[in-house]
Amino acid sequence: HAGLALPWPKGAYLIRGWDFGATQATIFSAYWADEKDEYWWDLHEFFARQSDVDRQCKAVLDLTQSAFPFWNDRAICSGVKDYCDPAGNANTDKGSSVKVLRTYGIFPGFIRMGLQESLAVYNRLLKKTDRFGRLVYRIDKETCPQLYVASSGGYRYPVDGEPGFGGDEPLKGPSGGDYDHVADASRYAKFNCLRLIREECERAKRSVGALDRTDTVNRRKRYY
């Protein structure tokens, strides 16, 4: 999946996935689709520790201009779409991250999702090939260094002796290299956009454990 200096796919959407907190991440991706296949390339990342949402917005807008100067040229880029953690819309004692984004003219979308469902979509994307046998997912490992390491094993479940061992959530925070932030930012965007792969996961989930409706299952007892 990995490459260097991946080109911009002409006509793709520029997708920005956001994760908030004291450690922040935004993943810049190219997304395009036709009736049969969807494609996703992760092309750039913003990652900062001990920052805030205001500085994150300024950095993301600056990076959009420098790395994707064609973002508003509709002959090259179909548009810019933003997606974030649904928790970023909550009004807490720390305020709402989404409200800060709106002051910069950024209006992110978000849908609530389960961790396992979103990981399933992510994993399915990594295995997916198009009708020509090409991988539909690619990542630029030079401009997405944190996400590349996270995808290569940095984002993982805790082992014995690490915080959260025995639970059902991946390792988080500094003890896990903070890889959860880039992984989360990437998951939010992918889960919102990848309609065909999400539908494929839903079909698979419905088919697993389906009852055999023939007369051979739980056959009524007969007494002779």
GROMACS .gro file of C-alpha atoms in nm, residues 86-219:
model
  134
   86PRO     CA    1  -1.878   1.294   1.719
   87ALA     CA    2  -1.762   1.380   2.072
   88GLY     CA    3  -1.616   1.700   1.929
   89ASN     CA    4  -1.969   1.837   1.898
   90ALA     CA    5  -2.047   1.791   2.267
   91ASN     CA    6  -2.084   2.098   2.487
   92THR     CA    7  -1.861   2.022   2.786
   93ASP     CA    8  -1.687   2.236   3.046
   94LYS     CA    9  -1.398   2.254   2.795
   95GLY     CA   10  -1.627   2.381   2.519
   96SER     CA   11  -1.709   2.236   2.177
   97SER     CA   12  -1.431   2.162   1.929
   98VAL     CA   13  -1.677   2.173   1.639
   99LYS     CA   14  -1.781   2.527   1.733
  100VAL     CA   15  -1.417   2.636   1.705
  101LEU     CA   16  -1.391   2.479   1.358
  102ARG     CA   17  -1.702   2.667   1.249
  103THR     CA   18  -1.539   3.000   1.333
  104TYR     CA   19  -1.284   2.913   1.062
  105GLY     CA   20  -1.551   2.822   0.808
  106ILE     CA   21  -1.503   2.448   0.860
  107PHE     CA   22  -1.825   2.252   0.907
  108PRO     CA   23  -1.739   1.887   0.977
  109GLY     CA   24  -1.978   1.600   0.940
  110PHE     CA   25  -1.992   1.310   1.185
  111ILE     CA   26  -2.191   0.996   1.242
  112ARG     CA   27  -2.184   0.783   1.552
  113MET     CA   28  -2.005   0.453   1.507
  114GLY     CA   29  -1.884   0.163   1.712
  115LEU     CA   30  -1.511   0.103   1.741
  116GLN     CA   31  -1.532  -0.252   1.608
  117GLU     CA   32  -1.754  -0.152   1.314
  118SER     CA   33  -1.516   0.125   1.209
  119LEU     CA   34  -1.213  -0.105   1.246
  120ALA     CA   35  -1.392  -0.359   1.025
  121VAL     CA   36  -1.439  -0.096   0.754
  122TYR     CA   37  -1.072   0.006   0.785
  123ASN     CA   38  -0.951  -0.355   0.766
  124ARG     CA   39  -1.180  -0.430   0.471
  125LEU     CA   40  -1.037  -0.127   0.289
  126LEU     CA   41  -0.681  -0.258   0.333
  127LYS     CA   42  -0.774  -0.587   0.163
  128LYS     CA   43  -0.994  -0.442  -0.109
  129THR     CA   44  -0.896  -0.449  -0.476
  130ASP     CA   45  -1.085  -0.295  -0.764
  131ARG     CA   46  -1.221  -0.480  -1.067
  132PHE     CA   47  -0.877  -0.453  -1.228
  133GLY     CA   48  -0.704  -0.619  -0.932
  134ARG     CA   49  -0.545  -0.298  -0.800
  135LEU     CA   50  -0.538  -0.210  -0.430
  136VAL     CA   51  -0.788   0.068  -0.369
  137TYR     CA   52  -0.598   0.202  -0.066
  138ARG     CA   53  -0.260   0.371  -0.069
  139ILE     CA   54  -0.060   0.578   0.180
  140ASP     CA   55   0.231   0.814   0.135
  141LYS     CA   56   0.468   0.699   0.407
  142GLU     CA   57   0.684   1.012   0.386
  143THR     CA   58   0.408   1.271   0.436
  144CYS     CA   59   0.201   1.046   0.668
  145PRO     CA   60   0.479   0.914   0.897
  146GLN     CA   61   0.270   0.871   1.213
  147LEU     CA   62  -0.020   0.707   1.030
  148TYR     CA   63   0.218   0.479   0.842
  149VAL     CA   64   0.373   0.350   1.166
  150ALA     CA   65   0.028   0.324   1.326
  151SER     CA   66  -0.096   0.117   1.030
  152SER     CA   67   0.215  -0.102   1.038
  153GLY     CA   68   0.158  -0.220   1.395
  154GLY     CA   69   0.191   0.089   1.613
  155TYR     CA   70  -0.186   0.106   1.665
  156ARG     CA   71  -0.249  -0.218   1.854
  157TYR     CA   72  -0.409  -0.382   2.154
  158PRO     CA   73  -0.221  -0.370   2.488
  159VAL     CA   74  -0.003  -0.662   2.587
  160ASP     CA   75   0.034  -0.800   2.937
  161GLY     CA   76   0.153  -0.526   3.173
  162GLU     CA   77   0.031  -0.234   2.960
  163PRO     CA   78  -0.269  -0.013   3.049
  164GLY     CA   79  -0.596  -0.161   2.928
  165PHE     CA   80  -0.466  -0.517   2.885
  166GLY     CA   81  -0.755  -0.760   2.859
  167GLY     CA   82  -0.997  -0.496   2.732
  168ASP     CA   83  -1.143  -0.450   2.386
  169GLU     CA   84  -0.985  -0.113   2.299
  170PRO     CA   85  -0.645  -0.044   2.139
  171LEU     CA   86  -0.362   0.108   2.340
  172LYS     CA   87  -0.404   0.483   2.387
  173GLY     CA   88  -0.198   0.785   2.486
  174PRO     CA   89   0.178   0.832   2.527
  175SER     CA   90   0.231   0.474   2.643
  176GLY     CA   91   0.106   0.367   2.299
  177GLY     CA   92   0.304   0.628   2.108
  178ASP     CA   93  -0.009   0.842   2.065
  179TYR     CA   94  -0.085   0.643   1.751
  180ASP     CA   95  -0.451   0.627   1.849
  181HIS     CA   96  -0.494   0.992   1.747
  182VAL     CA   97  -0.388   0.956   1.384
  183ALA     CA   98  -0.571   0.624   1.363
  184ASP     CA   99  -0.890   0.780   1.501
  185ALA     CA  100  -0.872   1.079   1.266
  186SER     CA  101  -0.831   0.839   0.977
  187ARG     CA  102  -1.115   0.613   1.095
  188TYR     CA  103  -1.366   0.899   1.127
  189ALA     CA  104  -1.312   1.008   0.768
  190LYS     CA  105  -1.314   0.659   0.620
  191PHE     CA  106  -1.625   0.545   0.805
  192ASN     CA  107  -1.819   0.852   0.691
  193CYS     CA  108  -1.717   0.831   0.325
  194LEU     CA  109  -1.668   0.467   0.229
  195ARG     CA  110  -2.028   0.388   0.144
  196LEU     CA  111  -1.969   0.073  -0.066
  197ILE     CA  112  -1.728  -0.087   0.181
  198ARG     CA  113  -1.950   0.003   0.477
  199GLU     CA  114  -2.246  -0.159   0.302
  200GLU     CA  115  -2.034  -0.467   0.233
  201CYS     CA  116  -1.954  -0.495   0.604
  202GLU     CA  117  -2.322  -0.459   0.691
  203ARG     CA  118  -2.416  -0.741   0.452
  204ALA     CA  119  -2.147  -0.964   0.599
  205LYS     CA  120  -2.266  -0.889   0.953
  206ARG     CA  121  -2.626  -0.977   0.864
  207SER     CA  122  -2.522  -1.304   0.700
  208VAL     CA  123  -2.312  -1.429   0.992
  209GLY     CA  124  -2.513  -1.650   1.221
  210ALA     CA  125  -2.819  -1.647   0.998
  211LEU     CA  126  -3.049  -1.937   1.080
  212ASP     CA  127  -3.072  -2.227   0.843
  213ARG     CA  128  -3.441  -2.226   0.765
  214THR     CA  129  -3.458  -2.577   0.627
  215ASP     CA  130  -3.638  -2.851   0.815
  216THR     CA  131  -3.307  -2.999   0.932
  217VAL     CA  132  -3.256  -2.739   1.206
  218ASN     CA  133  -3.441  -2.786   1.534
  219ARG     CA  134  -3.664  -3.041   1.370
   0.00000   0.00000   0.00000
